[in-house]
Amino acid sequence: MEYVGELIILAFDSVFFGICLKQYLFCKDAIAAVKKADFYEIGPALEEAVSNTPDNKIGYVAIRGTVKSLGKPLRSINRKDITGVLQKLSIKEHVVARTTAGFWSNQEHTMQKVCNSVPFVLQNGRYKVEVLDALSADILDMDVISDYFEPTVPSFSDHLWGFFTGVRQRGLQSTEEMLREGVVITGIGEISCSINKQNSLTLQPPSTGGPFYLTTMSITSLLRKLDERKKTYKWLCLIFGTIAVVITGVVVRRFWKSRRERRTAEVLRENLAASRRQRRQFVRDSDLRDDQLCVGKDFSKSCGVHNLILLLM
């Protein structure tokens, strides 16, 4: 129980370090994968490259095309003139909450989140590639159609209730995002040829677990963004790693210091006990009378007689 505080801090620091290290390695692997990915224009060259593979599949490739729905597109709730293929609706509650330290801070909670999607393709002329499982993309660039914040006007009773509960509502934020039709995006993932449909290509998340991107950025901009993320997580890893090393060093130093003090105290106790034994022995020897001492060769006989008399008595 002597190092409980340090061990708790070290445990939390290790968790944060592990999360940052995982993200750093993910960004590092993602950069390497994107750099190695071949870029194809959507067209006959892409179809030929897929058909020439043994399993009609390219594990990781980058393509670029225009978004177009295969059926009836989604229509924006707030702007009826905008259509798209992916739609995200979210409602967030903004509150001012009292922390355990007694300070008030702004916080937000997602109350509701809805995602709608329709089948769509990336098209280049008459050639197209269908995109599957787009919502699972690691980076999915969508346009913000509306972002409305409705503030709450609290009454006196709300202020009083918020003071006791530690939570005061500030308002609700409604956001709508869409992947619109006609937007040119870059898709990076696995491309395969559909068995059911002849010459039908599909873009999907890699089966090997690699990153899946649907972004309006170019490959160069995407690499720059990933590199910035990698640097951020690298610095966080260095910070949390340094904290872990410092805390570990402090704990080890205190442990060895405490152990050395215990050893020193134990040696002192042993020396003190030995000194007490010697002192008691010296006191017992000094309290004997002269006729009870058997010292030297000349007194051995008298001592023996004296001891015999004591035994007979």
C-alpha atoms as one frame of an Amber mdcrd trajectory, in Angstrom:
protein
   0.000   0.000   0.000   3.041   2.257   0.101   3.069   2.968  -3.647  -0.671
   2.914  -4.436  -0.798   6.490  -5.752   2.198   6.056  -8.028   0.932   2.711
  -9.322  -2.506   4.158 -10.151  -0.925   7.046 -12.071   1.390   4.596 -13.827
  -1.577   2.404 -14.808  -3.497   5.312 -16.373  -0.352   6.555 -18.084   0.298
   3.085 -19.503  -3.239   2.949 -20.926  -2.829   6.320 -22.663   0.618   5.317
 -23.886  -0.768   2.079 -25.329  -3.583   3.908 -27.155  -1.215   6.500 -28.622
   1.303   3.825 -29.604  -1.415   1.835 -31.366  -2.544   4.903 -33.315   1.054
   5.793 -34.163   1.728   2.322 -35.553  -1.578   2.401 -37.450  -0.683   5.730
 -39.101   2.800   4.461 -39.883   1.441   1.304 -41.536  -1.247   3.323 -43.336
   1.343   5.680 -44.836   3.415   2.729 -46.029   0.327   1.032 -47.504  -0.880
   4.158 -49.335   2.582   4.751 -50.780   2.690   1.189 -52.107  -0.858   1.295
 -53.507  -1.100   1.459 -57.296  -3.229   4.244 -58.744  -5.624   3.428 -61.577
  -8.019   5.535 -63.549 -11.479   4.006 -63.653 -11.521   2.485 -67.108 -10.423
  -0.483 -69.211  -6.911  -0.497 -67.705  -8.369  -1.121 -64.238 -10.654  -3.887
 -65.504  -7.744  -5.555 -67.269  -5.538  -5.351 -64.164  -8.234  -6.993 -62.016
  -8.974  -9.723 -64.568  -5.274 -10.608 -64.840  -5.001 -11.463 -61.132  -5.517
 -15.127 -60.116  -8.495 -14.423 -57.827  -9.841 -11.407 -59.751  -8.892  -9.116
 -56.893  -6.326  -6.405 -56.184  -5.534  -6.238 -52.476  -4.853  -2.509 -52.222
  -5.365   0.102 -54.907  -6.298   3.769 -55.296  -8.926   5.028 -57.737 -10.642
   8.344 -58.335 -14.105   9.024 -59.697 -17.367  10.932 -59.434 -20.013   9.887
 -56.911 -23.279   8.709 -58.470 -26.153   6.811 -56.859 -27.386   3.555 -58.366
 -30.980   4.266 -57.434 -32.957   7.098 -55.921 -30.554   9.380 -54.049 -31.032
  10.711 -50.541 -32.390  14.226 -50.183 -31.227  16.665 -47.550 -33.659  17.404
 -44.743 -32.629  21.032 -44.352 -31.866  21.817 -48.012 -34.180  20.031 -50.410
 -32.097  20.915 -53.460 -29.127  18.820 -52.289 -28.982  15.083 -52.945 -26.410
  12.533 -51.895 -25.630   8.897 -51.249 -24.607   9.009 -47.571 -26.247  11.009
 -44.805 -25.392  11.465 -41.129 -27.793  13.150 -38.713 -26.728  13.828 -35.143
 -28.125  15.655 -32.124 -25.712  16.702 -29.385 -26.495  18.119 -25.976 -24.158
  20.843 -24.723 -23.958  21.193 -20.949 -21.850  22.889 -18.310 -20.888  20.223
 -15.772 -19.087  20.462 -12.460 -15.979  18.299 -12.263 -14.731  16.412  -9.226
 -12.274  19.262  -8.597 -15.181  21.693  -8.242 -14.672  23.557 -11.533 -17.326
  24.025 -14.223 -16.443  22.900 -17.757 -18.228  22.659 -21.108 -19.155  19.139
 -22.185 -21.175  17.592 -24.989 -23.045  14.312 -25.298 -24.386  12.688 -28.453
 -28.062  12.049 -27.827 -28.937  10.577 -31.225 -27.056   9.635 -34.380 -28.615
   8.292 -37.576 -26.794   7.145 -40.728 -28.580   6.638 -44.054 -27.047   5.287
 -47.240 -27.951   4.148 -50.737 -25.837   2.082 -53.167 -23.493   4.245 -55.206
 -20.567   4.050 -57.589 -17.483   6.000 -58.539 -17.878   6.797 -62.203 -15.550
   7.912 -64.962 -17.394   8.171 -68.249 -19.174   4.893 -68.888 -16.911   2.974
 -66.519 -17.826   2.657 -62.854 -16.841   0.939 -59.609 -19.415   0.193 -56.919
 -18.458   1.135 -53.352 -19.398  -1.279 -50.565 -19.572  -0.609 -46.818 -18.666
   3.049 -47.228 -19.623   3.993 -43.655 -16.807   1.824 -42.282 -14.119   3.924
 -43.999 -11.332   5.158 -41.720 -11.535   8.556 -43.412 -14.882   9.514 -44.936
 -15.073  13.098 -46.159 -18.611  14.472 -46.084 -19.987  17.974 -46.529 -21.708
  19.705 -43.614 -25.123  20.665 -44.956 -26.406  22.284 -41.766 -25.119  22.893
 -38.266 -27.698  24.555 -36.037 -27.323  25.292 -32.332 -30.452  26.053 -30.333
 -29.565  27.625 -26.976 -31.569  26.882 -23.863 -32.870  29.742 -21.734 -32.844
  28.352 -18.182 -35.236  29.572 -15.527 -34.413  30.240 -11.884 -35.492  26.723
 -10.919 -33.229  25.307 -13.664 -30.271  27.259 -12.263 -31.062  26.025  -8.765
 -31.478  22.421  -9.907 -28.289  22.607 -11.964 -26.356  23.910  -8.965 -27.303
  20.871  -6.875 -27.001  18.272  -9.657 -23.809  19.758 -11.111 -25.157  19.869
 -14.684 -26.553  22.899 -16.514 -27.890  22.578 -20.043 -26.638  25.082 -22.626
 -28.533  23.895 -25.688 -28.909  21.344 -28.481 -26.835  21.117 -31.652 -28.293
  19.487 -34.779 -25.885  18.549 -37.567 -26.456  17.105 -41.021 -23.624  15.754
 -43.170 -23.848  14.257 -46.641 -21.689  12.713 -49.322 -23.216  14.546 -52.247
 -23.686  13.347 -55.771 -21.256  14.722 -58.320 -18.369  15.046 -55.848 -15.026
  13.672 -57.037 -13.424  11.476 -54.372 -10.442   9.169 -54.050 -11.148   5.629
 -52.931  -8.357   3.481 -51.489  -9.087  -0.121 -50.650  -9.571  -3.558 -52.149
 -11.017  -3.955 -55.638 -12.545  -7.186 -56.846 -14.617  -8.348 -59.773 -18.176
  -9.359 -58.919 -19.064 -12.956 -59.771 -22.767 -12.254 -60.206 -22.341  -9.300
 -62.547 -19.985  -9.523 -65.487 -17.300  -6.818 -65.586 -18.714  -5.258 -62.393
 -15.974  -3.956 -60.098 -16.447  -3.272 -56.397 -14.361  -1.216 -53.959 -14.498
  -2.428 -50.372 -12.495  -2.482 -47.122  -9.357  -4.625 -47.476  -9.772  -8.196
 -46.269  -6.274  -7.983 -44.776  -7.404  -5.311 -42.313  -5.693  -2.375 -44.014
  -7.080   1.177 -43.960 -10.056   2.095 -46.135 -10.355   5.686 -47.357 -13.014
   7.672 -49.203 -11.689  11.201 -49.348 -11.908  14.322 -51.447  -8.184  14.877
 -50.911  -5.518  13.842 -53.343  -3.115  11.069 -52.393  -0.405  13.632 -51.629
  -2.710  15.569 -49.297  -3.839  12.336 -47.655  -0.235  11.310 -46.999   0.467
  14.740 -45.518  -2.532  14.445 -43.202  -1.542  10.952 -42.082   2.018  12.119
 -41.481   0.756  14.954 -39.270  -1.288  12.461 -37.273   1.720  10.198 -36.945
   3.861  13.051 -35.621   1.166  14.023 -33.121   0.887  10.498 -31.744   4.673
  10.201 -31.737   4.987  13.220 -29.448   2.195  11.903 -27.237   4.009   8.566
 -26.992   7.202  10.365 -25.993   5.369  12.410 -23.349   3.508   9.480 -21.793
   6.585   7.262 -22.095   8.716   9.842 -20.278   6.108  10.129 -17.530   6.093
   6.336 -17.160   9.901   6.212 -16.947   9.987   8.999 -14.345   7.288   7.392
 -12.193   8.970   3.989 -12.459  12.309   5.539 -11.490  10.756   7.262  -8.472
   9.087   4.036  -7.315  12.277   1.990  -7.776  14.363   4.625  -5.981  11.952
   4.749  -3.056  11.849   0.944  -2.936  15.632   0.568  -2.820  15.933   3.395
  -0.296  13.326   1.767   1.920  15.020  -1.610   1.533  18.416  -0.148   2.410
  16.937   1.559   5.460  15.359  -1.722   6.574  18.677  -3.524   6.167  20.485
  -0.809   8.129  17.866  -0.953  10.876  18.152  -4.751  10.989  21.956  -4.566
  11.313  21.599  -1.989  14.082  19.123  -4.218  15.918  21.472  -7.191  15.625
  24.430  -5.132  16.867  22.341  -3.769  19.711  21.205  -7.262  20.687  24.801
  -8.547  20.619  25.929  -5.587  22.701  23.197  -6.270  25.229  24.195  -9.935
  25.467  27.831  -9.006  26.039  26.864  -6.427  28.641  24.661  -8.907  30.519
  27.448 -11.493  30.429  29.909  -8.927  31.735  27.532  -7.932  34.531  26.998
 -11.558  35.572  30.738 -12.209  35.648  31.492  -9.055  37.615  28.846  -9.848
  40.302  30.536 -13.165  41.430  32.446 -13.256  44.708  36.131 -14.066  44.795
  35.523 -17.471  46.368  33.107 -18.291  43.438  35.597 -17.511  40.692  37.636
 -20.365  39.237  40.430 -18.542  37.549  43.841 -19.984  36.805  45.417 -23.337
  37.276  46.136 -22.922  41.018  42.433 -22.610  41.915  41.124 -25.526  39.875
  41.247 -27.947  42.793  39.541 -25.638  45.283  36.885 -24.799  42.713  36.208
 -28.470  42.165  35.829 -29.088  45.904  33.606 -26.049  46.224  31.377 -27.247
  43.430  31.145 -30.716  44.986  30.077 -29.235  48.311  27.421 -27.204  46.538
  26.095 -30.339  44.850  25.921 -32.255  48.150  24.033 -29.453  49.749
